Coordinates of C-alpha atoms in Angstrom, one line a residue:
M1 CA 75.6 138.7 77.3
K2 CA 73.6 139.4 80.5
T3 CA 71.9 142.8 81.4
R4 CA 72.5 144.2 84.8
Y5 CA 69.0 143.3 85.7
S6 CA 69.3 139.6 84.9
Y7 CA 72.8 139.5 86.5
L8 CA 71.2 140.9 89.7
F9 CA 68.2 138.5 89.4
H10 CA 70.6 135.6 89.2
Y11 CA 72.2 136.4 92.6
L12 CA 68.9 137.4 94.1
L13 CA 67.5 133.9 93.4
I14 CA 70.5 132.3 95.1
I15 CA 70.0 134.5 98.2
T16 CA 66.3 133.9 98.2
D17 CA 66.7 130.1 98.1
L18 CA 69.1 130.2 101.1
L19 CA 66.5 132.3 103.0
V20 CA 63.8 129.8 102.0
I21 CA 65.9 126.8 103.1
N22 CA 66.5 128.4 106.6
L23 CA 63.1 129.9 107.0
A24 CA 61.5 126.4 106.3
F25 CA 63.9 124.9 108.8
F26 CA 63.2 127.2 111.7
L27 CA 59.4 127.3 110.9
A28 CA 59.4 123.5 111.1
W29 CA 61.5 123.5 114.3
Y30 CA 59.1 126.0 115.9
L31 CA 56.1 124.0 114.9
V32 CA 57.4 120.7 116.2
F33 CA 59.7 121.6 119.2
G34 CA 59.0 125.2 120.0
M35 CA 61.8 127.9 120.0
E36 CA 63.1 127.6 123.5
A37 CA 67.0 127.9 123.6
S38 CA 67.2 124.5 125.4
T39 CA 65.7 122.6 122.4
F40 CA 68.1 124.1 119.9
Q41 CA 71.2 122.2 120.7
S42 CA 74.7 122.6 119.2
S43 CA 74.1 119.5 117.1
A44 CA 71.0 121.2 115.6
R45 CA 73.2 124.1 114.5
N46 CA 75.5 121.6 112.7
I47 CA 72.4 120.3 110.9
V48 CA 71.6 123.8 109.9
L49 CA 75.1 124.3 108.5
V50 CA 75.1 121.0 106.5
N51 CA 71.6 121.7 105.3
N52 CA 72.8 124.9 103.6
L53 CA 76.0 123.3 102.2
V54 CA 74.1 120.4 100.8
W55 CA 71.7 122.7 99.0
L56 CA 74.5 124.9 97.6
S57 CA 76.4 121.8 96.4
L58 CA 73.3 120.3 94.7
S59 CA 72.2 123.5 93.0
S60 CA 75.6 123.7 91.6
F61 CA 75.6 120.1 90.6
F62 CA 72.3 120.4 88.8
G63 CA 73.1 123.8 87.3
M64 CA 70.0 125.5 88.8
Y65 CA 71.3 129.0 88.4
R66 CA 72.7 128.5 84.9
R67 CA 71.2 130.8 82.2
D68 CA 69.8 128.0 80.2
R69 CA 68.0 126.6 83.3
L70 CA 66.4 129.9 84.0
G71 CA 64.9 130.4 80.5
T72 CA 61.5 128.8 81.0
L73 CA 59.3 128.2 84.0
R74 CA 59.3 124.5 83.1
A75 CA 63.1 124.3 83.2
V76 CA 63.2 126.2 86.5
F77 CA 60.8 123.8 88.2
K78 CA 62.6 120.9 86.8
S79 CA 66.1 121.8 88.0
C80 CA 64.7 122.9 91.3
G81 CA 62.8 119.6 91.8
K82 CA 66.0 117.6 91.1
A83 CA 67.8 119.5 93.8
Y84 CA 64.9 119.3 96.2
F85 CA 64.7 115.5 96.1
G86 CA 68.5 115.2 96.0
H87 CA 68.5 117.3 99.2
I88 CA 66.0 114.8 100.9
I89 CA 68.2 111.9 100.0
L90 CA 71.6 113.4 101.0
M91 CA 70.2 114.8 104.3
G92 CA 68.7 111.5 105.1
F93 CA 72.2 109.8 104.6
Y94 CA 73.8 112.5 106.7
L95 CA 71.3 112.2 109.6
F96 CA 71.6 108.5 109.6
F97 CA 75.3 108.0 109.4
S98 CA 76.2 111.0 111.5
G99 CA 74.1 109.7 114.4
L100 CA 72.1 112.9 114.6
K101 CA 68.8 111.3 113.7
P102 CA 67.7 111.2 117.4
V103 CA 68.1 115.1 117.5
V104 CA 65.3 115.4 115.1
S105 CA 62.1 113.5 114.7
D106 CA 60.2 112.1 111.9
N107 CA 57.5 114.8 112.4
F108 CA 60.2 117.5 112.1
I109 CA 61.6 116.0 108.8
I110 CA 58.2 115.8 107.2
T111 CA 57.0 119.2 108.3
Y112 CA 60.4 120.7 107.1
Y113 CA 60.3 119.3 103.6
L114 CA 56.6 120.0 103.1
S115 CA 57.2 123.5 104.2
L116 CA 60.4 123.7 101.9
G117 CA 58.5 122.4 98.9
L118 CA 55.7 124.8 99.4
M119 CA 58.0 127.8 99.9
F120 CA 60.0 126.8 96.8
F121 CA 56.9 126.6 94.8
I122 CA 55.7 130.1 95.9
S123 CA 59.1 131.6 95.4
R124 CA 59.5 130.2 92.0
I125 CA 56.1 131.5 90.8
A126 CA 56.9 134.9 92.4
A127 CA 60.3 135.0 90.7
A128 CA 58.6 134.2 87.3
F129 CA 56.2 137.2 87.7
I130 CA 59.0 139.5 88.8
E131 CA 61.0 138.4 85.7
L132 CA 58.0 138.9 83.5
G133 CA 57.7 142.4 84.8
L134 CA 61.3 143.2 84.4
F135 CA 61.7 142.0 80.9
R136 CA 58.3 142.8 79.3
Y137 CA 56.9 145.7 81.2
L138 CA 59.9 147.7 82.3
N139 CA 61.7 147.1 78.9
V140 CA 65.1 146.2 80.2
R141 CA 66.0 143.9 77.3
R142 CA 68.8 145.0 75.0
P143 CA 67.5 146.0 71.5
V144 CA 69.5 144.4 68.8
L145 CA 69.7 144.5 64.9
I146 CA 71.1 141.7 62.7
I147 CA 73.0 142.2 59.4
P148 CA 72.2 140.5 57.0
Q149 CA 69.1 138.3 56.5
N150 CA 70.7 135.2 55.4
S151 CA 70.5 131.6 56.6
M152 CA 72.9 132.1 59.5
G153 CA 71.2 135.5 60.3
L154 CA 67.9 133.6 60.6
R155 CA 69.5 131.1 63.0
L156 CA 71.0 133.9 65.1
A157 CA 67.6 135.7 65.2
S158 CA 65.9 132.6 66.4
N159 CA 68.5 132.3 69.1
L160 CA 68.1 135.9 70.3
E161 CA 64.4 135.7 70.3
M162 CA 64.6 132.7 72.8
N163 CA 67.0 134.7 75.1
Q164 CA 65.0 136.9 77.5
N165 CA 67.9 139.4 77.7
Y166 CA 67.5 140.6 74.1
H167 CA 64.9 142.4 72.1
F168 CA 65.3 141.4 68.3
R169 CA 64.5 144.5 66.2
G170 CA 64.9 143.1 62.6
F171 CA 67.3 142.7 59.7
K172 CA 69.0 145.0 57.3
F173 CA 70.6 143.9 54.0
N174 CA 70.2 140.4 52.4
S175 CA 73.9 139.6 52.1
D176 CA 77.1 140.7 53.7
T177 CA 78.5 141.5 50.1
D178 CA 75.8 144.3 49.9
L179 CA 77.8 146.2 52.5
F180 CA 80.6 146.9 50.2
D181 CA 81.2 148.5 46.8
S182 CA 82.7 145.6 44.8
K183 CA 84.7 148.1 42.8
T184 CA 86.3 150.2 45.5
G185 CA 86.0 147.9 48.4
R186 CA 84.6 150.6 50.6
L187 CA 81.5 150.6 52.7
V188 CA 78.3 151.7 50.9
P189 CA 76.6 155.0 52.3
E190 CA 73.6 152.9 53.3
V191 CA 75.7 151.4 56.0
S192 CA 76.4 154.7 57.7
R193 CA 72.8 155.7 57.4
I194 CA 71.6 152.5 59.1
F195 CA 74.1 152.8 61.9
S196 CA 72.9 156.4 62.6
E197 CA 69.3 155.3 62.4
C198 CA 69.8 152.5 65.0
S199 CA 71.6 155.0 67.3
N200 CA 68.6 157.3 67.1
K201 CA 66.1 154.5 67.9
G202 CA 68.1 153.3 70.9
I203 CA 69.5 150.2 69.1
N204 CA 73.0 150.2 70.4
D205 CA 73.9 146.7 69.5
I206 CA 74.3 145.4 66.0
Y207 CA 75.3 141.9 65.0
V208 CA 76.9 141.6 61.6
I209 CA 77.5 138.2 60.0
L210 CA 80.6 138.1 57.8
N211 CA 81.8 135.3 55.5
Y212 CA 85.5 134.5 56.2
E213 CA 86.3 136.1 52.9
N214 CA 84.9 139.3 54.1
L215 CA 86.3 139.5 57.7
K216 CA 88.9 141.9 56.4
Y217 CA 86.1 144.6 56.3
G218 CA 85.5 144.1 60.0
Q219 CA 87.7 147.1 61.0
A220 CA 86.0 149.5 58.7
L221 CA 82.6 148.4 59.9
D222 CA 83.6 148.9 63.5
E223 CA 85.0 152.4 62.9
E224 CA 81.7 153.4 61.2
A225 CA 79.7 152.0 64.1
E226 CA 81.8 153.9 66.7
R227 CA 81.1 157.1 64.9
A228 CA 77.5 156.4 65.3
C229 CA 77.9 155.3 69.0
V230 CA 76.8 151.8 68.1
R231 CA 78.4 148.7 69.5
L232 CA 79.3 146.3 66.7
N233 CA 79.4 142.5 67.2
I234 CA 80.9 140.5 64.3
V235 CA 79.7 136.9 63.9
P236 CA 82.1 135.0 61.6
D237 CA 80.3 132.6 59.3
L238 CA 83.0 129.9 59.2
V239 CA 80.8 127.0 58.1
G240 CA 78.8 128.5 55.2
D241 CA 75.9 126.2 54.2
L242 CA 77.0 123.3 56.3
S243 CA 73.7 121.4 56.9
M244 CA 74.8 118.9 59.6
P245 CA 74.6 119.9 63.3
Y246 CA 77.8 121.4 64.7
S247 CA 79.0 123.1 67.8
T248 CA 82.0 125.6 68.3
E249 CA 84.3 126.3 71.1
H250 CA 87.4 128.6 71.6
M251 CA 91.0 127.6 72.2
G252 CA 92.7 130.9 72.9
Q253 CA 92.2 133.0 69.6
F254 CA 91.2 129.9 67.6
T255 CA 87.6 128.8 66.9
V256 CA 87.2 125.0 66.8
I257 CA 84.2 123.5 65.0
S258 CA 83.0 120.1 66.1
L259 CA 80.6 118.2 63.8
R260 CA 79.3 116.0 66.5
H261 CA 77.6 117.0 69.8
E262 CA 79.1 115.2 72.7
P263 CA 77.9 116.3 76.1
L264 CA 80.4 113.9 77.8
E265 CA 83.3 115.8 76.3
S266 CA 82.5 118.4 79.0
I267 CA 84.6 117.7 82.2
Q268 CA 81.5 118.8 84.3
N269 CA 79.3 116.1 82.7
R270 CA 82.0 113.4 83.0
F271 CA 82.4 114.2 86.6
K272 CA 78.6 113.8 87.2
K273 CA 78.6 110.5 85.3
R274 CA 81.6 109.3 87.2
V275 CA 80.1 110.1 90.6
F276 CA 76.9 108.4 89.7
D277 CA 78.8 105.3 88.5
L278 CA 80.9 105.1 91.8
V279 CA 77.9 105.6 94.1
F280 CA 75.6 103.2 92.2
S281 CA 78.3 100.5 91.8
S282 CA 79.4 100.7 95.4
L283 CA 75.7 100.2 96.5
V284 CA 75.4 97.1 94.2
V285 CA 78.7 95.6 95.5
C286 CA 78.0 96.3 99.2
F287 CA 74.3 95.3 99.3
L288 CA 74.0 92.7 96.5
L289 CA 77.4 91.2 95.4
S290 CA 78.6 90.9 99.0
W291 CA 76.3 87.9 99.6
L292 CA 75.4 86.9 96.1
V293 CA 79.1 86.1 95.0
P294 CA 79.6 83.3 97.6
I295 CA 76.3 81.6 96.8
L296 CA 76.8 81.6 93.0
A297 CA 80.5 80.6 93.5
V298 CA 79.5 77.4 95.2
I299 CA 76.7 76.6 92.6
I300 CA 79.1 77.4 89.7
K301 CA 81.9 75.2 91.2
V302 CA 79.5 72.3 91.8
Q303 CA 78.0 72.3 88.3
S304 CA 81.3 72.5 86.3
R305 CA 85.1 72.7 86.8
G306 CA 86.8 76.0 86.4
P307 CA 87.0 79.7 87.7
V308 CA 84.0 81.4 89.2
F309 CA 84.6 84.5 87.2
F310 CA 85.1 84.6 83.4
K311 CA 87.3 87.4 82.0
Q312 CA 87.6 88.3 78.3
L313 CA 89.3 91.1 76.4
R314 CA 86.8 93.6 75.0
S315 CA 87.0 96.9 73.1
G316 CA 86.9 99.8 75.6
R317 CA 87.0 103.7 75.3
N318 CA 89.1 104.9 72.5
N319 CA 89.3 101.3 71.3
E320 CA 91.7 100.3 74.1
P321 CA 91.2 96.6 75.1
F322 CA 90.4 95.8 78.7
Y323 CA 89.3 92.7 80.7
C324 CA 85.6 92.5 81.1
Y325 CA 84.4 90.3 84.1
K326 CA 81.4 88.1 84.2
F327 CA 80.2 85.2 86.2
R328 CA 81.2 82.0 84.3
S329 CA 78.0 80.7 82.7
M330 CA 79.6 78.1 80.4
R331 CA 81.7 75.1 80.7
V332 CA 85.4 75.8 80.1
N333 CA 85.9 75.7 76.3
D334 CA 88.6 76.8 73.8
D335 CA 86.4 79.1 71.5
S336 CA 84.7 81.3 74.1
H337 CA 86.8 84.3 73.1
E338 CA 85.7 84.2 69.5
R339 CA 82.2 82.5 69.4
Q340 CA 79.1 84.2 70.9
A341 CA 76.6 82.4 72.9
T342 CA 73.6 81.1 70.7
R343 CA 70.2 79.8 71.5
N344 CA 70.4 76.2 73.1
D345 CA 74.1 76.5 73.3
D346 CA 75.4 73.3 74.8
R347 CA 78.2 75.0 76.5
I348 CA 76.0 76.8 78.9
T349 CA 75.5 75.2 82.4
P350 CA 72.1 75.1 84.2
I351 CA 72.9 77.9 86.5
G352 CA 74.4 79.7 83.5
K353 CA 71.1 79.6 81.7
F354 CA 69.4 81.2 84.7
M355 CA 72.1 83.9 85.1
R356 CA 72.1 84.8 81.4
R357 CA 68.3 85.0 81.3
T358 CA 68.3 87.3 84.2
S359 CA 71.5 89.1 83.4
I360 CA 73.0 88.2 86.7
D361 CA 76.1 87.0 84.9
E362 CA 76.9 90.6 84.0
L363 CA 76.9 91.8 87.7
P364 CA 80.7 91.5 88.2
Q365 CA 81.2 94.3 85.6
F366 CA 80.4 96.7 88.5
F367 CA 83.9 95.9 89.5
N368 CA 84.9 97.1 86.1
V369 CA 83.0 100.3 86.7
L370 CA 84.7 100.8 90.1
I371 CA 88.1 100.2 88.4
G372 CA 87.2 102.9 85.8
N373 CA 87.2 101.0 82.4
M374 CA 83.4 100.7 82.2
S375 CA 80.4 102.8 83.1
V376 CA 77.0 101.7 84.5
I377 CA 75.3 103.0 81.2
G378 CA 77.0 103.0 77.8
P379 CA 77.6 101.1 74.6
R380 CA 78.1 97.4 75.3
P381 CA 81.7 96.3 75.0
H382 CA 82.2 93.8 72.1
M383 CA 84.8 91.2 71.5
L384 CA 87.9 92.4 69.8
K385 CA 87.0 90.2 66.8
H386 CA 83.6 91.7 66.4
T387 CA 85.0 95.2 66.7
E388 CA 87.3 94.4 63.8
Q389 CA 84.7 92.8 61.8
Y390 CA 81.8 95.2 62.2
S391 CA 84.0 98.5 61.9
A392 CA 84.8 97.3 58.4
I393 CA 81.2 97.0 57.2
I394 CA 79.2 99.6 59.4
D395 CA 79.6 103.3 59.0
Q396 CA 80.4 105.2 62.2
Y397 CA 80.8 101.9 64.1
M398 CA 84.0 103.2 65.8
V399 CA 82.4 106.4 66.9
R400 CA 80.7 104.4 69.7
Q401 CA 84.2 103.7 71.0
F402 CA 84.5 107.3 72.0
L403 CA 82.5 106.5 75.2
K404 CA 83.2 104.0 78.1
P405 CA 81.3 100.8 77.5
G406 CA 78.4 100.2 79.7
I407 CA 76.8 97.3 81.6
S408 CA 73.5 98.3 79.9
G409 CA 72.6 100.9 77.4
L410 CA 70.0 102.6 75.2
A411 CA 70.2 99.8 72.7
Q412 CA 69.8 97.1 75.2
V413 CA 66.6 98.5 76.8
N414 CA 65.2 98.7 73.2
G415 CA 65.7 95.0 72.7
F416 CA 69.1 95.1 70.8
R417 CA 71.0 92.7 73.0
G418 CA 72.6 89.2 72.8
E419 CA 73.7 87.6 69.5
T420 CA 74.5 90.0 66.7
E421 CA 75.4 87.9 63.7
D422 CA 73.0 90.0 61.5
P423 CA 74.9 93.1 60.5
E424 CA 71.5 95.1 60.2
L425 CA 70.8 94.4 63.9
M426 CA 74.3 95.6 64.7
R427 CA 73.7 98.7 62.6
K428 CA 70.6 99.4 64.7
R429 CA 72.5 98.9 67.9
V430 CA 75.1 101.4 66.7
E431 CA 72.3 104.0 65.9
Y432 CA 71.0 103.7 69.5
D433 CA 74.6 104.0 70.9
L434 CA 75.2 107.2 68.9
M435 CA 71.9 108.5 69.9
Y436 CA 72.8 108.0 73.6
M437 CA 76.2 109.7 73.1
E438 CA 74.7 112.8 71.5
S439 CA 71.9 113.2 73.9
W440 CA 73.5 112.2 77.2
R441 CA 72.3 113.7 80.4
L442 CA 72.4 112.3 83.9
S443 CA 68.6 111.8 84.1
L444 CA 68.9 109.5 81.0
D445 CA 71.4 107.3 82.8
V446 CA 69.0 107.0 85.8
K447 CA 66.1 106.2 83.4
L448 CA 68.0 103.6 81.6
V449 CA 69.0 102.0 84.9
L450 CA 65.3 101.7 86.0
L451 CA 64.4 100.3 82.6
T452 CA 67.2 97.7 82.8
I453 CA 66.0 96.6 86.2
I454 CA 62.3 96.3 84.9
N455 CA 63.6 94.3 81.8
T456 CA 65.4 91.7 84.1
F457 CA 62.0 90.7 85.4
K458 CA 60.6 90.3 81.9
K459 CA 61.4 87.2 79.7
E460 CA 63.4 88.8 76.9
E461 CA 63.6 86.8 73.6
K462 CA 67.4 87.4 73.3
A463 CA 68.3 86.7 76.7
Y464 CA 70.3 83.4 76.4

C-alpha cells in the first residue's frame, strides 16, 4: 500500500524526467544551433515528439517507476541507465531510417546525451535526498504492528522493514491461538487493550496472521479493531511451515500458491523476451545468414550429397515436438535421429567439423526463433529419445520443458554442451536450466548471448 506522499512522488518523478528530457534537448539545440526560429524546423519538432514517446516507452518497458525499482538508489540508477542507453540506440535507429539525420549534427547528439546523462544523475540524487527527507525526517511512513511473532510474522516484518512506506513498530503475542480463549472461543481481553493502546499511539494499521483453522475469528477481530478505530489487515497463513520457496497470486477470490518461481509466467516478461528474440534473430538473419547460407550451401553440397539443412524432431515447450533446423554437418545416414555425435565421428564432413567447432551449424535455428518454437536463450532441445530416457532417471528433468528451448543457454556457457551419455552431466545441465528458469531477467539473456559469442572464439573441449 502506498502513502499519499509516495504516490505523488511516483508521478512527480515521471513529470521531472519528461522535463529533463526536453530541457536537455533544447539546451543542446541552443548550444549547437542557437535558438533562432529558422533553425528549429518542423522536422525538429517531430524529433522532439518521438524523443518523448521513446523515453516513455522505454521507462515502461524497463519498469523504471515500479515500486520495486524505486526501493534503493542502486536500483533507481540501474533501471534509469538501461532506459538511457536504450534511448540512445532507438533514437539512433529512428534518425537513420527516417532520413532525419541531416537535420541534426553529431555535435548535437553528443551534446544532448551528455547533458541528458548529467541531468538524470543530478535529478536522481536530488530525488533520493527528497525521498530521504519525506520518509525519515517528516515521518510520513505508516506505523504498523504485527500479531503474532511467529515464523511468518518475522518474514512479514522483514518485508515491511524493506518497504519505505511502512514503519514497523513491533510484535504482540507469540501465537494466533493466544488471541482466543480455548474454552469459550472468544477474544481474550488483552486483544481489546492492545488495539486501544495502538490507537492512542497512532498505530492505525495492524497485521494479524491467522492459521487457516483460525480464520473464522477474523470477523470478531475486525469488530474489536473498528471499536478502537484501528484498521485490521488479516494475513492468512495457508502454507504453515512450508520450507521451500513459494509465491502466491489471486484468481478472483481464490489464493493460488505456486511452489516454483517462474518469471516467464508473467505475460510482461514473455513479451520482453519475445521482442528481444525477434529483434536479435532478425538482425542475424539479415546481416549474417543472408550471405553465409549461399556460401555454406555450395561447400556442403560439394563435400557430400544431400540437403543443405538438416531437420530433426526435438522436444519443445510443454514437451511438444517440433522440427529443429541445422546446417547439415554429417553425411546422410540412417541413425542420425537417435545417435549423438561423438569425438572423431566418421559421419562428420570436413566443413561439418568446422561448423560444429564454431557452432555455425546451429545458426539456422534463428529461423526456429522467428517461427516461434525456439528462443535465442533457453534450455537446449533434446532428441525425443533422450527426453524419454533422461526423464525416467533424472528428477525434475521435465521441468525444463516448461520453457521454449534455446539456441544457447546457461548450461552451455558453463561448459555443459555436446554429448551427454553420462547421466551426471545431464543432471548438472538440468540444474543450470532450472536455475535459468527461476532467475530469468532480460539482462541475463543479453549476458548469455555475449558469453556465447565469446565462447565461439574459444576452442571448447566438447565442441565436436
